[in-house]
Amino acid sequence: MIEGAAVDTRPTKIMYVAEATAHGGRDGHVTSQDGQIGLRVAMPPQLGGDGNGTNPEQLFAAGYSACFHNALILVGNRAGYDLSGSTVAAKVGIGPNRQRGYGLAVALSVSLPVLDQEVAARLVDEAHEICPYSNATRGNIDVSIVLG
C-alpha cells in the first residue's frame, strides 16, 4: 500500500440493513422497524435535559462496544484464542467542535484477562482494522483504545 493512501472500507455487498426512526429528536423516542427498539430519548442533565431516557451517545457507545467486541472475538478465534471473559466498554463524549457544530470522541476499554499484553495488543489492533464502527469513525473522530 502507498504511504498516506486512503483505504476504502466501504462494503462491497450489503448483507443487512437496520432501520430506526427518531420522533422528536433528542427529546422524544426512537423505534426500530422490527420493533426490537422502542426507547424514550432525552437530553442528559449535562446538556440541559432531564435525563429521563437514553440518548444517542449511549446508543452509539452500546453499538460500538458490541461491534468491537465481536471483531475482537473473531480475530481471537482466527488466531486460536478463546476470549471467554473478555469485555469491551465504550465511552462516547460529545462537545462543540471548531466548525460551530458538535463532535464526538470515543474511548474503548478492552479487558482480555486470559492473554499476555503483547498478544492482547495485537488482537486489539487487528480488531480495530476490521470493526465496522472503527472503519466508519477512522479519521473522523478521536478513538482511543486502552488495554487493561
XYZ file of C-alpha atoms in Angstrom:
148
model
C 0.000 0.000 0.000
C 1.221 3.514 -0.765
C 2.052 5.544 2.341
C -0.749 8.008 3.028
C -3.140 6.452 0.504
C -6.741 6.242 1.664
C -8.046 2.775 2.405
C -11.501 2.059 1.014
C -13.556 0.477 3.800
C -16.949 0.729 2.089
C -18.889 -2.550 1.857
C -18.787 -4.417 -1.424
C -22.107 -6.085 -0.611
C -24.834 -5.088 1.860
C -25.725 -8.131 3.970
C -28.096 -6.499 6.469
C -29.862 -3.153 6.842
C -31.019 -1.806 10.204
C -33.855 0.710 10.223
C -34.693 3.112 13.030
C -36.791 6.258 13.248
C -36.473 9.191 15.634
C -39.574 11.049 16.739
C -38.894 14.393 18.440
C -35.110 14.462 18.168
C -33.261 14.399 21.482
C -36.498 14.803 23.442
C -38.746 12.124 22.019
C -38.408 8.463 21.253
C -36.715 6.089 18.838
C -38.098 2.928 17.322
C -36.693 0.233 15.107
C -38.577 -1.076 12.110
C -38.667 -4.606 13.577
C -39.968 -3.465 16.980
C -36.864 -4.527 18.905
C -36.150 -0.930 19.939
C -38.704 1.401 21.452
C -36.924 3.874 23.722
C -37.539 7.278 25.206
C -34.779 9.704 24.243
C -33.863 12.623 26.481
C -31.082 15.150 26.771
C -28.705 14.310 29.617
C -28.621 16.819 32.502
C -25.099 17.868 31.451
C -26.613 19.185 28.205
C -29.614 20.824 29.856
C -32.120 17.963 29.764
C -33.925 15.935 32.387
C -32.023 12.720 31.667
C -35.219 10.643 31.754
C -34.329 8.483 28.783
C -31.423 7.184 26.809
C -29.502 9.390 24.406
C -27.734 8.972 21.065
C -24.308 8.844 22.739
C -25.350 5.912 24.947
C -26.771 4.106 21.924
C -23.559 4.746 19.964
C -21.458 3.506 22.914
C -23.547 0.333 23.150
C -23.289 -0.305 19.413
C -19.562 0.399 19.181
C -18.672 -1.721 22.230
C -20.727 -4.693 20.975
C -19.360 -4.420 17.436
C -15.733 -4.014 18.540
C -16.059 -6.916 20.975
C -17.412 -9.121 18.201
C -14.489 -8.131 15.940
C -12.111 -8.952 18.789
C -13.704 -12.366 19.341
C -13.483 -13.033 15.593
C -9.761 -12.226 15.319
C -9.134 -14.112 18.565
C -10.873 -17.218 17.242
C -8.980 -16.975 13.946
C -5.723 -16.900 15.922
C -6.804 -19.848 18.083
C -7.616 -17.969 21.301
C -10.709 -18.384 23.455
C -11.692 -14.897 24.597
C -14.300 -16.000 27.139
C -14.418 -13.449 29.934
C -13.233 -10.589 27.747
C -15.133 -7.298 27.658
C -15.185 -4.037 25.745
C -16.581 -0.861 27.313
C -17.103 2.338 25.331
C -17.324 5.939 26.467
C -18.688 8.401 23.932
C -18.202 12.085 24.585
C -19.885 14.975 22.804
C -18.831 18.600 22.660
C -18.503 21.627 20.444
C -16.092 21.476 17.517
C -14.206 24.229 15.669
C -16.824 24.424 12.885
C -19.543 25.711 15.261
C -21.147 22.279 15.377
C -20.602 19.291 17.623
C -18.257 16.349 17.505
C -17.752 13.024 19.213
C -14.810 11.296 20.866
C -14.668 7.614 21.808
C -12.637 5.768 24.425
C -12.705 1.971 24.267
C -11.552 -0.016 27.266
C -10.680 -3.625 26.428
C -10.229 -6.355 29.025
C -8.544 -9.582 27.894
C -7.653 -11.214 31.226
C -6.512 -14.557 29.773
C -3.873 -13.184 27.360
C -0.460 -11.639 27.814
C -0.188 -7.967 26.876
C 1.682 -8.477 23.595
C -0.863 -10.934 22.175
C -3.762 -8.876 23.511
C -2.411 -5.699 21.887
C -2.000 -7.462 18.540
C -5.580 -8.763 18.630
C -6.919 -5.323 19.587
C -5.061 -3.754 16.643
C -6.469 -6.388 14.276
C -9.999 -5.902 15.641
C -9.665 -2.140 15.150
C -8.856 -2.737 11.480
C -11.931 -4.890 10.762
C -14.604 -3.431 13.082
C -17.213 -1.538 11.009
C -17.544 1.163 13.693
C -13.777 1.650 13.755
C -13.731 1.866 9.970
C -16.607 4.373 9.973
C -15.006 6.614 12.590
C -11.357 6.380 11.446
C -10.117 9.830 10.509
C -13.415 11.416 11.585
C -13.340 11.314 15.382
C -10.752 10.575 18.025
C -10.874 6.942 19.139
C -8.571 5.851 21.931
C -8.209 2.241 22.980
C -6.938 1.253 26.400
C -5.994 -2.338 27.085
C -6.385 -3.208 30.715
